[in-house]
């Protein structure tokens, strides 16, 4: 390998995948998911990254990020990340642009590891061999039979000892059904498994406190976004009123966001496919550790697995049903969560290879 290996023009594609059943949380419903895939070549290696975002993210990669990084040294990821961040300053970094940066950054880390012929977890330096996961799904559109089957598969089939379901249906207008679904979930998983809920910001402050106290009777220990993640005083108010951990951070698009959120949560959630890739994910994890908090990887489990193994203050990664399904369809090398952990490190890079031909039917860009 030469001393300097220059980045070529990234190749970007977008795919829209139908859900296996209608999905919804407290505030939004969907029946398809769009994934943006970025492939970057330098020398004789190619790295792959992705994000879950509108097709506009692909345009950002082509028009704004490519001119900023093309020709840079593939080993100097901080320089490329900084160049991308500066390139979208006028367009605005939060949102679609941050997702685009995330996909490119994940590809850059995969590329660097492949150039050095190392597993990504070895390049970063492991803190653990196994990464805990929690099963995540339980959409509000699921009837009880569907919910029970999904939870049963995780807890009793794959022996994942922690699971999460959606609550807050209809912007908090179906609290009685929320409680009923939590009761069903506890009956299915038994008394030993950990039970989490995610309200996606659907409740008001006092409503979240009232519901949270009822859910405590069913052993709910994790209450994600009980109120909007933009309502930091509200998150702190709910956190201080409840015994369970109150968590948020999945909508963080830059490091200052996490700095503002840390005083309001018990565990910081960080999404590498939104926040600026693994570069910013690792920075956010360090920021959380400096304040005595653990981090949990939000969605896109295969994008996080290697980096998650490399931070000492990790709690777990989200084994999200919709993203696991897509990543298992799209990539060779998908991980096995049986036993409640995954073990990244097989093969070079992040260990995944895009099945280009097999997923061509879903391509839209």
Short mmCIF file of C-alpha atoms in Angstrom, two decimals:
data_model
loop_
_atom_site.label_atom_id
_atom_site.label_comp_id
_atom_site.label_asym_id
_atom_site.label_seq_id
_atom_site.Cartn_x
_atom_site.Cartn_y
_atom_site.Cartn_z
CA UNK A 1 0.00 0.00 0.00
CA UNK A 2 1.27 3.47 -0.90
CA UNK A 3 1.86 6.10 1.75
CA UNK A 4 -1.19 8.01 0.50
CA UNK A 5 -4.28 6.43 -1.05
CA UNK A 6 -6.68 8.95 -2.53
CA UNK A 7 -10.45 8.71 -2.31
CA UNK A 8 -12.26 8.21 -5.58
CA UNK A 9 -15.74 9.55 -6.34
CA UNK A 10 -18.29 7.82 -4.06
CA UNK A 11 -20.96 5.68 -5.70
CA UNK A 12 -24.36 6.26 -4.10
CA UNK A 13 -27.61 4.35 -4.52
CA UNK A 14 -31.02 4.36 -2.85
CA UNK A 15 -33.40 1.47 -2.21
CA UNK A 16 -36.97 1.47 -0.96
CA UNK A 17 -38.02 -1.73 0.79
CA UNK A 18 -41.65 -2.61 1.65
CA UNK A 19 -42.27 -3.51 5.29
CA UNK A 20 -43.30 -7.06 6.12
CA UNK A 21 -46.35 -5.56 7.87
CA UNK A 22 -47.60 -1.99 8.44
CA UNK A 23 -45.51 -0.23 11.08
CA UNK A 24 -46.23 2.74 13.33
CA UNK A 25 -45.10 4.36 16.54
CA UNK A 26 -46.73 7.08 18.62
CA UNK A 27 -46.39 9.81 16.01
CA UNK A 28 -45.81 8.31 12.57
CA UNK A 29 -46.85 5.37 10.36
CA UNK A 30 -45.02 3.82 7.41
CA UNK A 31 -45.07 0.79 5.13
CA UNK A 32 -41.69 1.23 3.38
CA UNK A 33 -38.15 2.12 4.46
CA UNK A 34 -35.57 3.81 2.25
CA UNK A 35 -31.89 3.02 2.69
CA UNK A 36 -29.09 5.07 1.10
CA UNK A 37 -25.92 3.08 0.36
CA UNK A 38 -22.53 4.70 -0.26
CA UNK A 39 -19.54 2.82 -1.69
CA UNK A 40 -16.13 4.53 -1.70
CA UNK A 41 -13.00 3.16 -3.38
CA UNK A 42 -9.36 3.97 -2.75
CA UNK A 43 -6.53 1.85 -4.07
CA UNK A 44 -7.76 -1.71 -4.39
CA UNK A 45 -10.35 -1.55 -1.61
CA UNK A 46 -13.97 -0.38 -1.37
CA UNK A 47 -15.81 0.61 1.80
CA UNK A 48 -19.58 0.52 2.26
CA UNK A 49 -21.77 2.71 4.44
CA UNK A 50 -25.48 3.39 4.70
CA UNK A 51 -28.18 5.44 6.33
CA UNK A 52 -31.96 5.32 6.55
CA UNK A 53 -33.14 8.57 5.00
CA UNK A 54 -35.04 10.08 2.06
CA UNK A 55 -33.50 9.84 -1.41
CA UNK A 56 -32.52 13.50 -1.02
CA UNK A 57 -29.59 12.23 1.07
CA UNK A 58 -28.16 10.62 -2.07
CA UNK A 59 -28.29 14.00 -3.80
CA UNK A 60 -26.40 15.58 -0.90
CA UNK A 61 -23.68 12.95 -1.25
CA UNK A 62 -23.34 13.58 -4.99
CA UNK A 63 -23.58 17.35 -5.04
CA UNK A 64 -22.08 18.55 -1.77
CA UNK A 65 -20.01 15.85 -0.11
CA UNK A 66 -18.23 14.32 -3.10
CA UNK A 67 -16.41 17.55 -4.10
CA UNK A 68 -15.33 17.99 -0.48
CA UNK A 69 -13.65 14.60 -0.05
CA UNK A 70 -12.61 13.41 -3.49
CA UNK A 71 -8.82 13.12 -3.64
CA UNK A 72 -8.29 13.21 0.12
CA UNK A 73 -6.16 10.57 1.82
CA UNK A 74 -8.41 7.60 2.65
CA UNK A 75 -6.63 7.08 5.97
CA UNK A 76 -7.32 10.59 7.25
CA UNK A 77 -10.97 10.21 8.25
CA UNK A 78 -11.06 13.21 10.61
CA UNK A 79 -10.01 15.46 7.72
CA UNK A 80 -12.72 14.03 5.48
CA UNK A 81 -15.34 14.33 8.21
CA UNK A 82 -14.40 17.95 8.86
CA UNK A 83 -14.50 18.72 5.14
CA UNK A 84 -18.01 17.25 4.83
CA UNK A 85 -19.27 19.17 7.84
CA UNK A 86 -17.98 22.44 6.41
CA UNK A 87 -19.44 21.64 2.99
CA UNK A 88 -23.01 21.57 4.32
CA UNK A 89 -22.77 24.59 6.60
CA UNK A 90 -24.91 26.82 4.39
CA UNK A 91 -27.32 23.99 3.49
CA UNK A 92 -27.75 23.08 7.16
CA UNK A 93 -26.23 20.06 8.81
CA UNK A 94 -29.09 18.61 10.92
CA UNK A 95 -31.43 16.23 9.12
CA UNK A 96 -30.83 14.95 5.61
CA UNK A 97 -27.30 16.36 5.31
CA UNK A 98 -26.22 14.71 8.57
CA UNK A 99 -27.61 11.39 7.34
CA UNK A 100 -25.61 11.76 4.12
CA UNK A 101 -22.43 12.52 6.07
CA UNK A 102 -23.15 9.48 8.24
CA UNK A 103 -23.34 7.09 5.30
CA UNK A 104 -20.09 8.40 3.84
CA UNK A 105 -18.30 8.31 7.19
CA UNK A 106 -19.34 4.70 7.86
CA UNK A 107 -18.04 3.80 4.39
CA UNK A 108 -14.75 5.59 5.12
CA UNK A 109 -14.15 3.57 8.29
CA UNK A 110 -14.93 0.34 6.45
CA UNK A 111 -12.58 1.39 3.65
CA UNK A 112 -9.71 2.25 6.00
CA UNK A 113 -9.99 -1.09 7.76
CA UNK A 114 -10.01 -2.91 4.42
CA UNK A 115 -6.97 -0.99 3.18
CA UNK A 116 -5.15 -2.03 6.34
CA UNK A 117 -6.61 -5.55 6.07
CA UNK A 118 -8.05 -5.41 9.58
CA UNK A 119 -11.45 -6.03 11.11
CA UNK A 120 -12.92 -2.64 12.00
CA UNK A 121 -13.16 -3.63 15.64
CA UNK A 122 -9.39 -4.26 15.66
CA UNK A 123 -8.68 -0.94 13.92
CA UNK A 124 -10.67 0.93 16.57
CA UNK A 125 -9.49 -1.24 19.48
CA UNK A 126 -11.91 -3.50 21.32
CA UNK A 127 -13.17 -2.95 24.86
CA UNK A 128 -15.21 -6.18 24.80
CA UNK A 129 -15.70 -9.30 22.70
CA UNK A 130 -19.50 -9.39 22.97
CA UNK A 131 -22.01 -6.59 22.43
CA UNK A 132 -25.39 -6.87 24.21
CA UNK A 133 -28.50 -6.35 22.09
CA UNK A 134 -32.17 -5.77 22.79
CA UNK A 135 -35.01 -6.81 20.52
CA UNK A 136 -36.91 -3.77 19.28
CA UNK A 137 -40.22 -3.61 17.45
CA UNK A 138 -43.68 -4.06 18.91
CA UNK A 139 -45.19 -1.45 16.61
CA UNK A 140 -48.54 0.04 17.58
CA UNK A 141 -50.05 -1.42 14.38
CA UNK A 142 -49.42 -4.97 15.62
CA UNK A 143 -52.35 -6.90 17.01
CA UNK A 144 -51.66 -8.84 20.19
CA UNK A 145 -51.02 -12.11 18.38
CA UNK A 146 -48.39 -10.52 16.15
CA UNK A 147 -46.81 -8.76 19.13
CA UNK A 148 -46.68 -11.99 21.12
CA UNK A 149 -45.09 -13.89 18.24
CA UNK A 150 -42.36 -11.29 17.80
CA UNK A 151 -41.54 -11.10 21.51
CA UNK A 152 -41.65 -14.86 21.88
CA UNK A 153 -39.18 -15.23 19.02
CA UNK A 154 -36.69 -12.91 20.64
CA UNK A 155 -36.93 -14.03 24.25
CA UNK A 156 -37.73 -17.73 24.00
CA UNK A 157 -36.45 -18.43 20.49
CA UNK A 158 -33.21 -16.45 20.30
CA UNK A 159 -32.81 -16.04 24.08
CA UNK A 160 -32.47 -12.25 23.93
CA UNK A 161 -33.17 -11.20 27.54
CA UNK A 162 -34.33 -7.63 26.84
CA UNK A 163 -37.03 -6.30 24.48
CA UNK A 164 -38.77 -3.03 23.61
CA UNK A 165 -42.22 -2.16 22.26
CA UNK A 166 -43.81 1.07 21.05
CA UNK A 167 -46.30 2.99 23.21
CA UNK A 168 -47.90 6.42 23.05
CA UNK A 169 -50.20 5.43 20.20
CA UNK A 170 -51.98 8.32 18.49
CA UNK A 171 -49.91 11.02 20.20
CA UNK A 172 -50.82 9.62 23.60
CA UNK A 173 -54.54 9.26 22.95
CA UNK A 174 -54.63 5.49 23.57
CA UNK A 175 -52.95 5.16 26.95
CA UNK A 176 -55.26 2.35 28.05
CA UNK A 177 -54.24 0.27 25.03
CA UNK A 178 -50.58 1.12 25.73
CA UNK A 179 -50.91 -0.37 29.20
CA UNK A 180 -52.76 -3.40 27.86
CA UNK A 181 -50.01 -4.07 25.32
CA UNK A 182 -47.33 -3.76 27.98
CA UNK A 183 -49.26 -6.24 30.13
CA UNK A 184 -49.40 -8.64 27.15
CA UNK A 185 -45.69 -8.19 26.57
CA UNK A 186 -44.86 -9.02 30.18
CA UNK A 187 -47.06 -12.12 30.07
CA UNK A 188 -45.25 -13.33 26.93
CA UNK A 189 -41.66 -12.69 27.97
CA UNK A 190 -42.04 -13.83 31.58
CA UNK A 191 -40.78 -12.22 34.78
CA UNK A 192 -37.04 -12.37 34.11
CA UNK A 193 -36.59 -10.60 30.75
CA UNK A 194 -36.10 -6.83 30.75
CA UNK A 195 -39.01 -4.86 29.27
CA UNK A 196 -38.54 -1.46 27.59
CA UNK A 197 -41.00 0.99 26.02
CA UNK A 198 -40.57 3.77 23.47
CA UNK A 199 -43.15 6.58 23.29
CA UNK A 200 -41.40 8.48 20.46
CA UNK A 201 -42.31 11.73 22.18
CA UNK A 202 -46.03 11.04 22.05
CA UNK A 203 -46.97 11.93 25.65
CA UNK A 204 -47.22 15.22 27.47
CA UNK A 205 -45.06 15.64 30.57
CA UNK A 206 -47.59 14.80 33.26
CA UNK A 207 -49.18 12.10 31.12
CA UNK A 208 -45.78 10.43 30.74
CA UNK A 209 -45.36 10.45 34.52
CA UNK A 210 -48.81 8.94 35.07
CA UNK A 211 -48.31 6.24 32.44
CA UNK A 212 -44.76 5.55 33.59
CA UNK A 213 -45.91 4.86 37.13
CA UNK A 214 -48.45 2.34 35.88
CA UNK A 215 -45.88 0.68 33.62
CA UNK A 216 -43.56 0.28 36.60
CA UNK A 217 -46.02 -2.32 37.89
CA UNK A 218 -45.00 -4.47 34.90
CA UNK A 219 -41.31 -3.98 35.50
CA UNK A 220 -40.64 -1.51 32.70
CA UNK A 221 -37.09 -0.31 33.28
CA UNK A 222 -36.46 1.79 30.17
CA UNK A 223 -38.74 4.63 29.00
CA UNK A 224 -37.51 6.04 25.71
CA UNK A 225 -38.63 9.51 24.65
CA UNK A 226 -41.57 9.77 27.04
CA UNK A 227 -41.88 13.33 25.75
CA UNK A 228 -40.34 15.01 22.73
CA UNK A 229 -36.57 14.82 22.67
CA UNK A 230 -36.64 18.56 21.97
CA UNK A 231 -38.26 19.12 25.38
CA UNK A 232 -35.17 18.80 27.55
CA UNK A 233 -36.79 20.23 30.68
CA UNK A 234 -39.67 17.79 30.18
CA UNK A 235 -37.32 14.83 29.84
CA UNK A 236 -35.61 15.85 33.07
CA UNK A 237 -38.96 16.28 34.82
CA UNK A 238 -40.12 12.80 33.80
CA UNK A 239 -36.75 11.27 34.65
CA UNK A 240 -36.82 12.73 38.15
CA UNK A 241 -40.39 11.54 38.75
CA UNK A 242 -39.92 7.90 37.71
CA UNK A 243 -37.84 4.97 38.92
CA UNK A 244 -37.14 3.63 35.42
CA UNK A 245 -34.38 5.00 33.19
CA UNK A 246 -35.47 7.78 30.86
CA UNK A 247 -33.55 7.80 27.58
CA UNK A 248 -33.34 9.78 24.34
CA UNK A 249 -30.87 10.92 21.69
CA UNK A 250 -31.87 9.02 18.56
CA UNK A 251 -32.62 12.28 16.75
CA UNK A 252 -29.22 13.78 17.45
CA UNK A 253 -27.49 15.12 14.33
CA UNK A 254 -24.34 16.66 15.82
CA UNK A 255 -22.18 16.63 18.93
CA UNK A 256 -23.57 19.82 20.54
CA UNK A 257 -27.02 18.17 20.56
CA UNK A 258 -25.72 15.41 22.82
CA UNK A 259 -23.97 17.91 25.06
CA UNK A 260 -27.30 19.65 25.61
CA UNK A 261 -29.18 16.39 26.20
CA UNK A 262 -26.86 14.69 28.68
CA UNK A 263 -28.21 16.47 31.81
CA UNK A 264 -31.75 15.28 31.01
CA UNK A 265 -31.37 11.50 30.50
CA UNK A 266 -30.18 8.36 32.29
CA UNK A 267 -28.72 6.74 29.16
CA UNK A 268 -27.73 8.55 25.97
CA UNK A 269 -28.89 7.05 22.68
CA UNK A 270 -26.74 7.81 19.65
CA UNK A 271 -27.43 6.86 16.02
CA UNK A 272 -24.37 6.60 13.77
CA UNK A 273 -26.57 6.72 10.66
CA UNK A 274 -27.83 10.16 11.71
CA UNK A 275 -25.27 11.87 13.93
CA UNK A 276 -22.38 12.03 11.46
CA UNK A 277 -21.21 8.43 11.27
CA UNK A 278 -18.89 6.46 13.50
CA UNK A 279 -16.56 9.44 13.89
CA UNK A 280 -19.22 11.46 15.70
CA UNK A 281 -20.72 8.38 17.41
CA UNK A 282 -17.43 7.69 19.16
CA UNK A 283 -17.13 11.33 20.17
CA UNK A 284 -20.64 11.28 21.64
CA UNK A 285 -19.82 8.09 23.56
CA UNK A 286 -16.74 9.77 25.05
CA UNK A 287 -18.80 12.84 25.95
CA UNK A 288 -21.33 10.64 27.74
CA UNK A 289 -18.58 8.81 29.61
CA UNK A 290 -17.18 12.11 30.81
CA UNK A 291 -20.56 12.73 32.46
CA UNK A 292 -20.93 9.26 33.94
CA UNK A 293 -23.50 8.01 31.41
CA UNK A 294 -23.72 4.88 29.31
CA UNK A 295 -24.59 5.00 25.62
CA UNK A 296 -26.94 2.80 23.62
CA UNK A 297 -26.70 2.50 19.83
CA UNK A 298 -29.96 3.55 18.17
CA UNK A 299 -31.27 1.46 15.22
CA UNK A 300 -29.09 0.13 12.35
CA UNK A 301 -27.37 -2.52 14.49
CA UNK A 302 -24.86 -3.69 11.89
CA UNK A 303 -23.63 -0.13 11.37
CA UNK A 304 -22.87 0.11 15.10
CA UNK A 305 -21.64 -3.32 16.15
CA UNK A 306 -17.89 -2.83 15.68
CA UNK A 307 -17.77 0.64 17.23
CA UNK A 308 -20.04 -0.48 20.07
CA UNK A 309 -17.49 -3.15 20.98
CA UNK A 310 -14.89 -0.41 21.34
CA UNK A 311 -16.40 1.87 23.98
CA UNK A 312 -16.27 0.97 27.69
CA UNK A 313 -19.51 2.79 28.58
CA UNK A 314 -21.79 0.89 26.18
CA UNK A 315 -25.08 -0.46 27.49
CA UNK A 316 -26.33 -2.20 24.35
CA UNK A 317 -27.34 -1.84 20.70
CA UNK A 318 -30.89 -1.82 19.35
CA UNK A 319 -31.74 -4.98 17.39
CA UNK A 320 -34.50 -3.12 15.53
CA UNK A 321 -36.84 -5.37 13.58
CA UNK A 322 -37.18 -3.28 10.43
CA UNK A 323 -33.48 -2.49 10.09
CA UNK A 324 -32.34 -6.01 10.96
CA UNK A 325 -34.64 -7.32 8.25
CA UNK A 326 -33.21 -4.92 5.65
CA UNK A 327 -29.59 -5.41 6.66
CA UNK A 328 -29.99 -9.19 6.56
CA UNK A 329 -31.49 -8.89 3.06
CA UNK A 330 -28.88 -6.46 1.76
CA UNK A 331 -25.62 -7.75 3.20
CA UNK A 332 -23.66 -10.96 3.46
CA UNK A 333 -22.11 -11.28 6.91
CA UNK A 334 -25.13 -10.36 9.05
CA UNK A 335 -24.66 -11.06 12.76
CA UNK A 336 -26.45 -13.60 14.94
CA UNK A 337 -28.01 -12.20 18.15
CA UNK A 338 -28.76 -15.59 19.72
CA UNK A 339 -28.04 -15.42 23.43
CA UNK A 340 -28.59 -11.67 23.54
CA UNK A 341 -25.17 -10.64 22.17
CA UNK A 342 -23.41 -10.20 18.84
CA UNK A 343 -19.72 -10.70 18.21
CA UNK A 344 -18.32 -8.33 15.57
CA UNK A 345 -14.93 -8.92 14.08
CA UNK A 346 -15.30 -11.63 11.44
CA UNK A 347 -13.62 -10.60 8.20
CA UNK A 348 -12.02 -7.29 7.34
CA UNK A 349 -13.78 -3.95 7.66
CA UNK A 350 -17.22 -4.16 9.22
CA UNK A 351 -17.53 -7.63 7.72
CA UNK A 352 -20.50 -6.92 5.45
CA UNK A 353 -20.75 -7.17 1.65
CA UNK A 354 -23.58 -5.60 -0.33
CA UNK A 355 -25.64 -8.10 -2.34
CA UNK A 356 -25.92 -5.74 -5.28
CA UNK A 357 -27.68 -8.09 -7.70
CA UNK A 358 -30.05 -9.58 -5.14
CA UNK A 359 -31.39 -6.19 -4.01
CA UNK A 360 -31.55 -4.53 -7.42
CA UNK A 361 -35.34 -4.85 -7.49
CA UNK A 362 -35.59 -2.34 -4.63
CA UNK A 363 -33.33 0.29 -6.19
CA UNK A 364 -34.92 3.68 -6.85
CA UNK A 365 -31.80 5.85 -7.44
#
